Short mmCIF file of N, CA and C in Angstrom, two decimals:
data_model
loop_
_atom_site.label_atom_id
_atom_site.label_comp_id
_atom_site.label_asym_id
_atom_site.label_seq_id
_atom_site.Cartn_x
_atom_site.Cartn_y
_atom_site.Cartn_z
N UNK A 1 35.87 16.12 1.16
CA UNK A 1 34.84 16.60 0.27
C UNK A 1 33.50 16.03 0.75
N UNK A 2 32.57 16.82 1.28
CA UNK A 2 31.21 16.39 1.34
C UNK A 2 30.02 15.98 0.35
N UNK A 3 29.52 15.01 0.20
CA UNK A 3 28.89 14.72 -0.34
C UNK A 3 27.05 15.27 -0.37
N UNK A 4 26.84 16.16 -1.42
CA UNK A 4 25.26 16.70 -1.25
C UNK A 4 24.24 15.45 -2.02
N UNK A 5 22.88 15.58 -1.08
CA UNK A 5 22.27 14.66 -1.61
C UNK A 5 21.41 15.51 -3.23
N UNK A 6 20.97 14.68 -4.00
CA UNK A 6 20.86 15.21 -5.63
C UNK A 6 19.10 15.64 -4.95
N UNK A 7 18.93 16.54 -5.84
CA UNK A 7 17.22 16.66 -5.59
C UNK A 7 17.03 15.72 -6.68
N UNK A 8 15.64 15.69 -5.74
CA UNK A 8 14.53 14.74 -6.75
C UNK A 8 13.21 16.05 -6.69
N UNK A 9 12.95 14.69 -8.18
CA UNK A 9 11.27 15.60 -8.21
C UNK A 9 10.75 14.58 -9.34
N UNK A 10 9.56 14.64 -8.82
CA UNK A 10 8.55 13.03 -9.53
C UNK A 10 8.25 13.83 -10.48
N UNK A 11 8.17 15.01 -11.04
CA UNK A 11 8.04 15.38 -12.25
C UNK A 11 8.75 15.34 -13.69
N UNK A 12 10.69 15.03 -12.42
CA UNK A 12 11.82 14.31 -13.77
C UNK A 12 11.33 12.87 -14.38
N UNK A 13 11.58 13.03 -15.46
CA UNK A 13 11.50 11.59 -16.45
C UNK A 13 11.97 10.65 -15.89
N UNK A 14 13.49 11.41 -15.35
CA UNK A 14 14.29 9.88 -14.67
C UNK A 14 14.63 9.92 -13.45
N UNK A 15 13.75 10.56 -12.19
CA UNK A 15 13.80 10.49 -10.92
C UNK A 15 13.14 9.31 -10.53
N UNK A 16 14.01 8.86 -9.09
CA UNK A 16 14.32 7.19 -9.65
C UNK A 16 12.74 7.63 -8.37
N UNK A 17 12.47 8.58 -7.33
CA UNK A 17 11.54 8.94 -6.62
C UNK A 17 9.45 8.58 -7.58
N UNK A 18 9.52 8.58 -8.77
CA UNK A 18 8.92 8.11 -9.39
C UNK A 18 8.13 6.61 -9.23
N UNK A 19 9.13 5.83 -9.16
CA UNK A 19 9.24 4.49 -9.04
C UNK A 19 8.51 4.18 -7.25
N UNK A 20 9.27 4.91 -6.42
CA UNK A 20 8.40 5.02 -5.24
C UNK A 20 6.37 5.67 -5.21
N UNK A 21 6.64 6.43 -5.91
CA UNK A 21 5.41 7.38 -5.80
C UNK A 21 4.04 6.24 -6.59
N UNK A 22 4.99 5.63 -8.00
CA UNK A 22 3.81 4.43 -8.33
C UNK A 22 3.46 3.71 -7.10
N UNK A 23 4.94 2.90 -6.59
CA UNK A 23 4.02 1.99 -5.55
C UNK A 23 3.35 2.53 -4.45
N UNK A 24 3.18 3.62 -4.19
CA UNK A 24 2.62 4.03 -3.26
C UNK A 24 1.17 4.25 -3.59
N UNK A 25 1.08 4.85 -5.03
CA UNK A 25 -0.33 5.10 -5.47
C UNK A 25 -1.14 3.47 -5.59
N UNK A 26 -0.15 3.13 -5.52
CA UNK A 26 -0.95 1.53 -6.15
C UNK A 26 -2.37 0.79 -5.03
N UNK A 27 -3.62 1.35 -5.74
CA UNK A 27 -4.56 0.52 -5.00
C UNK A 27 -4.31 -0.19 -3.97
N UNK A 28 -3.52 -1.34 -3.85
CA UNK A 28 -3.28 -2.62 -2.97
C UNK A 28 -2.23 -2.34 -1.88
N UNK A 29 -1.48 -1.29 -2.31
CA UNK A 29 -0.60 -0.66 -1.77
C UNK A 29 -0.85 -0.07 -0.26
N UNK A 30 -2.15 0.65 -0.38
CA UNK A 30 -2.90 1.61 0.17
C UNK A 30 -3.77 0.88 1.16
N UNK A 31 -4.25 -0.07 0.36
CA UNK A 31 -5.18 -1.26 1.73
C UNK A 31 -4.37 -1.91 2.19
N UNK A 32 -3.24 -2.60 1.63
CA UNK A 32 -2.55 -3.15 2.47
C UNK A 32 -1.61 -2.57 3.79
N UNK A 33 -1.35 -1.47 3.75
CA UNK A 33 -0.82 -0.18 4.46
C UNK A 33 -1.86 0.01 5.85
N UNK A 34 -3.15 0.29 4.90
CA UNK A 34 -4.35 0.29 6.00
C UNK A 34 -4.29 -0.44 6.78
N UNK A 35 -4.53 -1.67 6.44
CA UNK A 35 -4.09 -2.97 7.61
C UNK A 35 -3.55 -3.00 8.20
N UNK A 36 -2.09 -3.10 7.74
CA UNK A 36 -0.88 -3.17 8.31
C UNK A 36 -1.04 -1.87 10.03
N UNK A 37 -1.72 -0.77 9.32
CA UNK A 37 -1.57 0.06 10.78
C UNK A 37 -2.26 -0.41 11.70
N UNK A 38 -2.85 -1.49 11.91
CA UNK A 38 -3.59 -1.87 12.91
C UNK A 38 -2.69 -3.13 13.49
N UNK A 39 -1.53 -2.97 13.02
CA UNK A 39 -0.35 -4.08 14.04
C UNK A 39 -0.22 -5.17 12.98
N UNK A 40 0.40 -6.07 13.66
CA UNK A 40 1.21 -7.30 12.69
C UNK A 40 -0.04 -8.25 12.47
N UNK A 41 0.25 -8.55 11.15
CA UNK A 41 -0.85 -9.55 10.47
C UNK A 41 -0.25 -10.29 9.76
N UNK A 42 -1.08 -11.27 9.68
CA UNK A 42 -0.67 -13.00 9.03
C UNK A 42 -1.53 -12.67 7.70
N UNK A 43 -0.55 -13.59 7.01
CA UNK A 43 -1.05 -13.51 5.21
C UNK A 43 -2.29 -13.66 5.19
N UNK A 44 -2.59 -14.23 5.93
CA UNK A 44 -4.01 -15.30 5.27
C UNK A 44 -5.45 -14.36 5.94
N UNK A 45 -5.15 -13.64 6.73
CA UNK A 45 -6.11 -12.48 7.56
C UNK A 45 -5.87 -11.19 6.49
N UNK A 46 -4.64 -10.97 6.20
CA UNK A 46 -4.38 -9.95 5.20
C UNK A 46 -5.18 -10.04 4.00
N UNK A 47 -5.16 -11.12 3.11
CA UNK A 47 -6.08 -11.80 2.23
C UNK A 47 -7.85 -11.76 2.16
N UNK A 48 -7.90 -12.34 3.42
CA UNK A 48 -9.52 -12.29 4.03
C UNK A 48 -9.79 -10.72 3.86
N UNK A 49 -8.92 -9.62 4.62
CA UNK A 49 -9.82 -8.83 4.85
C UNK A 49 -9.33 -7.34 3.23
N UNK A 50 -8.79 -8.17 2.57
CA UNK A 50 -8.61 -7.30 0.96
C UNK A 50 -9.15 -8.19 0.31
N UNK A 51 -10.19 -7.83 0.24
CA UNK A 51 -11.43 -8.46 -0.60
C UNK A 51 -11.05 -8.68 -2.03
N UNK A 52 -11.22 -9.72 -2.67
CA UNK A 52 -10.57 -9.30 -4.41
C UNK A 52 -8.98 -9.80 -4.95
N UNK A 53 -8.54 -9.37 -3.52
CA UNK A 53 -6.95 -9.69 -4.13
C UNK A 53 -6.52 -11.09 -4.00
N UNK A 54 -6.16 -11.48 -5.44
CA UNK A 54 -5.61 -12.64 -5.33
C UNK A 54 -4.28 -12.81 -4.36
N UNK A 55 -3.99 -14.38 -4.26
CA UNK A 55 -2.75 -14.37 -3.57
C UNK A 55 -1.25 -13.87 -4.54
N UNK A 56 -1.30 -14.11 -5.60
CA UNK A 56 -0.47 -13.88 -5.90
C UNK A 56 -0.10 -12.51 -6.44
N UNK A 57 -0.96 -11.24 -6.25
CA UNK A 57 -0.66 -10.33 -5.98
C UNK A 57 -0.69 -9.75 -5.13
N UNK A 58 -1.11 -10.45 -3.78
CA UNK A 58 -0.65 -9.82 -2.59
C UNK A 58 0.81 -10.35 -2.22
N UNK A 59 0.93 -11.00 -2.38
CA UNK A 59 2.44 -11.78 -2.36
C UNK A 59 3.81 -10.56 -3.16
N UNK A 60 3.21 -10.32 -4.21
CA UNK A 60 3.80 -9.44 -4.72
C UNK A 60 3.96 -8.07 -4.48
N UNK A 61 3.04 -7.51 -3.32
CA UNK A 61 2.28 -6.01 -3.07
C UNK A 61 3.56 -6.53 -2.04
N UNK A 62 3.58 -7.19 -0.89
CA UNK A 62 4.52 -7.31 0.27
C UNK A 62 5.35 -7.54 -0.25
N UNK A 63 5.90 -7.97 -1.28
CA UNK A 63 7.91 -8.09 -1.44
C UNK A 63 8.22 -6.79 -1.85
N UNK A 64 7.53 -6.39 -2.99
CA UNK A 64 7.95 -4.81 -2.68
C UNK A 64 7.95 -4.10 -2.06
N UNK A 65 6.86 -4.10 -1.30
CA UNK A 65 6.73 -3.15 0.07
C UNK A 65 8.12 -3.68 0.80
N UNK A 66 8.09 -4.77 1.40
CA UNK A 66 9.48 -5.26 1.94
C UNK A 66 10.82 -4.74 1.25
N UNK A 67 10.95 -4.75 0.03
CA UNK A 67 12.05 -4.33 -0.76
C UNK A 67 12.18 -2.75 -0.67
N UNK A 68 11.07 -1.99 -0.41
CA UNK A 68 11.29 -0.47 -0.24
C UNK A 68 11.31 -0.49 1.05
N UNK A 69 11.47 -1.36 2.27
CA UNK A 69 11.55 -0.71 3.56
C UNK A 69 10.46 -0.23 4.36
N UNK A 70 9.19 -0.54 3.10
CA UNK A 70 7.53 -0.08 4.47
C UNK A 70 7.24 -1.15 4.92
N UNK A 71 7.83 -2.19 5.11
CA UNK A 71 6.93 -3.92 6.06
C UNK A 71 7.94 -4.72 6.49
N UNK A 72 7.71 -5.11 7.46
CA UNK A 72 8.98 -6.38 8.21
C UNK A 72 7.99 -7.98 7.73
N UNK A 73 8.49 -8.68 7.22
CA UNK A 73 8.34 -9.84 7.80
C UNK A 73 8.85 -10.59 8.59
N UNK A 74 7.88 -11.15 9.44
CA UNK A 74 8.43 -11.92 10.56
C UNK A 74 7.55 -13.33 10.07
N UNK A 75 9.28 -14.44 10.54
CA UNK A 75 8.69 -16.01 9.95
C UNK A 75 8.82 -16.65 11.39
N UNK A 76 8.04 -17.41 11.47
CA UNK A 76 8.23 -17.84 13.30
C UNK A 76 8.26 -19.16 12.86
N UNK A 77 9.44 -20.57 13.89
CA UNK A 77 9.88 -20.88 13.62
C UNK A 77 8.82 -22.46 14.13
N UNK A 78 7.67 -22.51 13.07
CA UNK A 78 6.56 -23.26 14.14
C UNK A 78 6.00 -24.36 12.55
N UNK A 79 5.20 -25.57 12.75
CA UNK A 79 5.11 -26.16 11.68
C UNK A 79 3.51 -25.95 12.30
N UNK A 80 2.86 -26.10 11.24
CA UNK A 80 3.26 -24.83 9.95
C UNK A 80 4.28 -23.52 10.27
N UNK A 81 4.68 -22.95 9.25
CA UNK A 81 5.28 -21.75 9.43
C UNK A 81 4.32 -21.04 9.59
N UNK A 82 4.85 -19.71 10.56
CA UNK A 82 3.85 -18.83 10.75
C UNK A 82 4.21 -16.94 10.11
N UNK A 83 4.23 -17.11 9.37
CA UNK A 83 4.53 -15.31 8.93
C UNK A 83 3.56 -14.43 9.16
N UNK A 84 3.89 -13.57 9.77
CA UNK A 84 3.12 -11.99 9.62
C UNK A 84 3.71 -10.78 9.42
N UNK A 85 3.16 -9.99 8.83
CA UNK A 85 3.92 -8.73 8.78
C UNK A 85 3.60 -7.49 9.36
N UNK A 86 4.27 -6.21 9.17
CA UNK A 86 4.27 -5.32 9.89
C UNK A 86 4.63 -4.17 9.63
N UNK A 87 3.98 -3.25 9.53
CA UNK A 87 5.00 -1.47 8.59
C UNK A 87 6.23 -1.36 9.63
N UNK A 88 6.96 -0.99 9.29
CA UNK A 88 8.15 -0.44 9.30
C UNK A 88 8.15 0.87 10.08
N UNK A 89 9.16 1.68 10.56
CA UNK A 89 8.99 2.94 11.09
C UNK A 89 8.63 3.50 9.60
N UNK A 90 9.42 3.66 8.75
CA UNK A 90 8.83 4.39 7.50
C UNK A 90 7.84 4.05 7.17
N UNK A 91 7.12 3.03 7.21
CA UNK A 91 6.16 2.58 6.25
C UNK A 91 4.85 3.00 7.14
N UNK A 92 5.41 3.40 8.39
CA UNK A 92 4.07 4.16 9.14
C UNK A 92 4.03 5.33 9.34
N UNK A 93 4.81 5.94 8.15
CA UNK A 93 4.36 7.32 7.62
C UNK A 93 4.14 7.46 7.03
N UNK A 94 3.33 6.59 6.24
CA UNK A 94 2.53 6.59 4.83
C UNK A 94 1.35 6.25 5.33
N UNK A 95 1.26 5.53 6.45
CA UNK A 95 -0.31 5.30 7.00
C UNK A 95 -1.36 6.34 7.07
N UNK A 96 -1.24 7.62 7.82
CA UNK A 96 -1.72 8.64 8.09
C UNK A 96 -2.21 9.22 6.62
N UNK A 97 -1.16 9.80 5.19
CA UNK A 97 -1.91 9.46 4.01
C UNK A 97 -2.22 9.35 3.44
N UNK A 98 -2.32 7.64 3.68
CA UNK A 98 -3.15 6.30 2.39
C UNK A 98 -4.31 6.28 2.93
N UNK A 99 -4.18 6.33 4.61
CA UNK A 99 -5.97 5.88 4.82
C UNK A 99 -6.39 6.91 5.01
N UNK A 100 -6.04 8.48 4.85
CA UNK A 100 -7.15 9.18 4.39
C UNK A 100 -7.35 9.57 2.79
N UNK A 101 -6.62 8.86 2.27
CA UNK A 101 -7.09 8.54 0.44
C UNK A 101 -7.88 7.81 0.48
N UNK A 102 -7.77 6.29 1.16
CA UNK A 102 -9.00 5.34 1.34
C UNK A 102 -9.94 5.97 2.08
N UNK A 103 -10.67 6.38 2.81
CA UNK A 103 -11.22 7.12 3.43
C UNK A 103 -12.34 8.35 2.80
N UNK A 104 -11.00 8.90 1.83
CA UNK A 104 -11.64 9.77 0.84
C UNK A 104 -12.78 9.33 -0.38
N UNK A 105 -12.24 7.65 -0.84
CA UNK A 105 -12.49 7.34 -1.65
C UNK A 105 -14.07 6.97 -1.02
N UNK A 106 -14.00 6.56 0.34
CA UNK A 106 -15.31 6.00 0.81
C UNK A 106 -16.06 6.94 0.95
N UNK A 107 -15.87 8.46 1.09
CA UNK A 107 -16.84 9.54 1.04
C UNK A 107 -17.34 10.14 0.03
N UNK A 108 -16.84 9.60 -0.70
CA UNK A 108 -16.87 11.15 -1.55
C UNK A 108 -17.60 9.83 -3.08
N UNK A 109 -17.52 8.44 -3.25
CA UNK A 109 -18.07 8.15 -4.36
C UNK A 109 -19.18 8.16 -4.58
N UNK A 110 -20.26 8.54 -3.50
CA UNK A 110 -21.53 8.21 -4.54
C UNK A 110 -21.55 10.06 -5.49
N UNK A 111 -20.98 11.11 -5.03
CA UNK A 111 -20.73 12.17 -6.05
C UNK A 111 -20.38 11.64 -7.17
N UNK A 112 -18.77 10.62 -6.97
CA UNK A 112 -18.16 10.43 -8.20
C UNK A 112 -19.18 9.43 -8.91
N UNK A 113 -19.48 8.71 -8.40
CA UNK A 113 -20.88 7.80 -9.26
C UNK A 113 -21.83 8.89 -10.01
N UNK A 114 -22.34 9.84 -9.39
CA UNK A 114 -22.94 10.55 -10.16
C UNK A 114 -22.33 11.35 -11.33
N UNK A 115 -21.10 12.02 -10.86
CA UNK A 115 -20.33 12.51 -12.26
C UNK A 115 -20.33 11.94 -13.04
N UNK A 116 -19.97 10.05 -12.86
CA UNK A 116 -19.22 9.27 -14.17
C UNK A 116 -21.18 9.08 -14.82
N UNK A 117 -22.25 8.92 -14.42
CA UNK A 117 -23.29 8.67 -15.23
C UNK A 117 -23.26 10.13 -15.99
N UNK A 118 -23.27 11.34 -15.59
CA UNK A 118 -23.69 12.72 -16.03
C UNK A 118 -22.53 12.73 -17.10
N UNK A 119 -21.45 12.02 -16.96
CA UNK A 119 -20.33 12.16 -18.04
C UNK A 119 -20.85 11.21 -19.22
N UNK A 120 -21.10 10.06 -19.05
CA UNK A 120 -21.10 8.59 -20.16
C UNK A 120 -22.55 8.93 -20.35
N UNK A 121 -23.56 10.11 -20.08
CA UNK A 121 -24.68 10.49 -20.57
C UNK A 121 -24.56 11.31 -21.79
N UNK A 122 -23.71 12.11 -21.51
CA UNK A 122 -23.78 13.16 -22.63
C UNK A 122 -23.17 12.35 -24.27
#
């Protein structure tokens, strides 16, 4: 008996594909992704160059990412320890796009700046 795979669709209540599609939308998600496509990076460069994010939610942005299969960590075996990470074959098909969502976001806000005053005017 062959086994068929079930469809999904992020529009079911309880498609577990949902749960993926948040973390993917997730702000930190998206810069950290960005990064990541430019090769393996160490926490602390990852940090520096995501302006804003505390450590302890970048800490948290990479275990999930790690837990869904978009980032390798690598711990090298040096005192200090040295970790960096790295997308994944999957996780560098989300690169192509997140950074043209980021990308988008960098073109296109001073419009949206103007909408949100022409909106909180009326």
């Amino acid at each position: 008996m062959s086994q068929t795979m079930p469809d999904f669709s992020v529009l079911a209540a309880t498609c577990p594909s949902r749960t993926s599609l948040a973390r993917i939308a997730n702000k930190w998600t998206a810069m950290v992704v960005s990064v990541l496509g430019n090769g393996r990076t160490r926490f602390g460069d990852l940090k520096v160059q995501l302006d804003g994010i505390s450590g302890k939610v970048l800490t948290e942005t990479l275990r999930d990412l790690e837990r869904d299969g978009l980032i390798t960590r690598h711990v090298h075996a040096e005192v200090p320890p040295r970790v960096e990470y790295e997308l994944t074959a999957l996780g560098r098909t989300l690169y192509d796009p997140l950074f043209a969502l980021c990308r988008w976001a960098e073109e296109h806000i001073a419009e949206v700046l103007t909408h949100r005053e022409a909106y909180d005017a009326r």
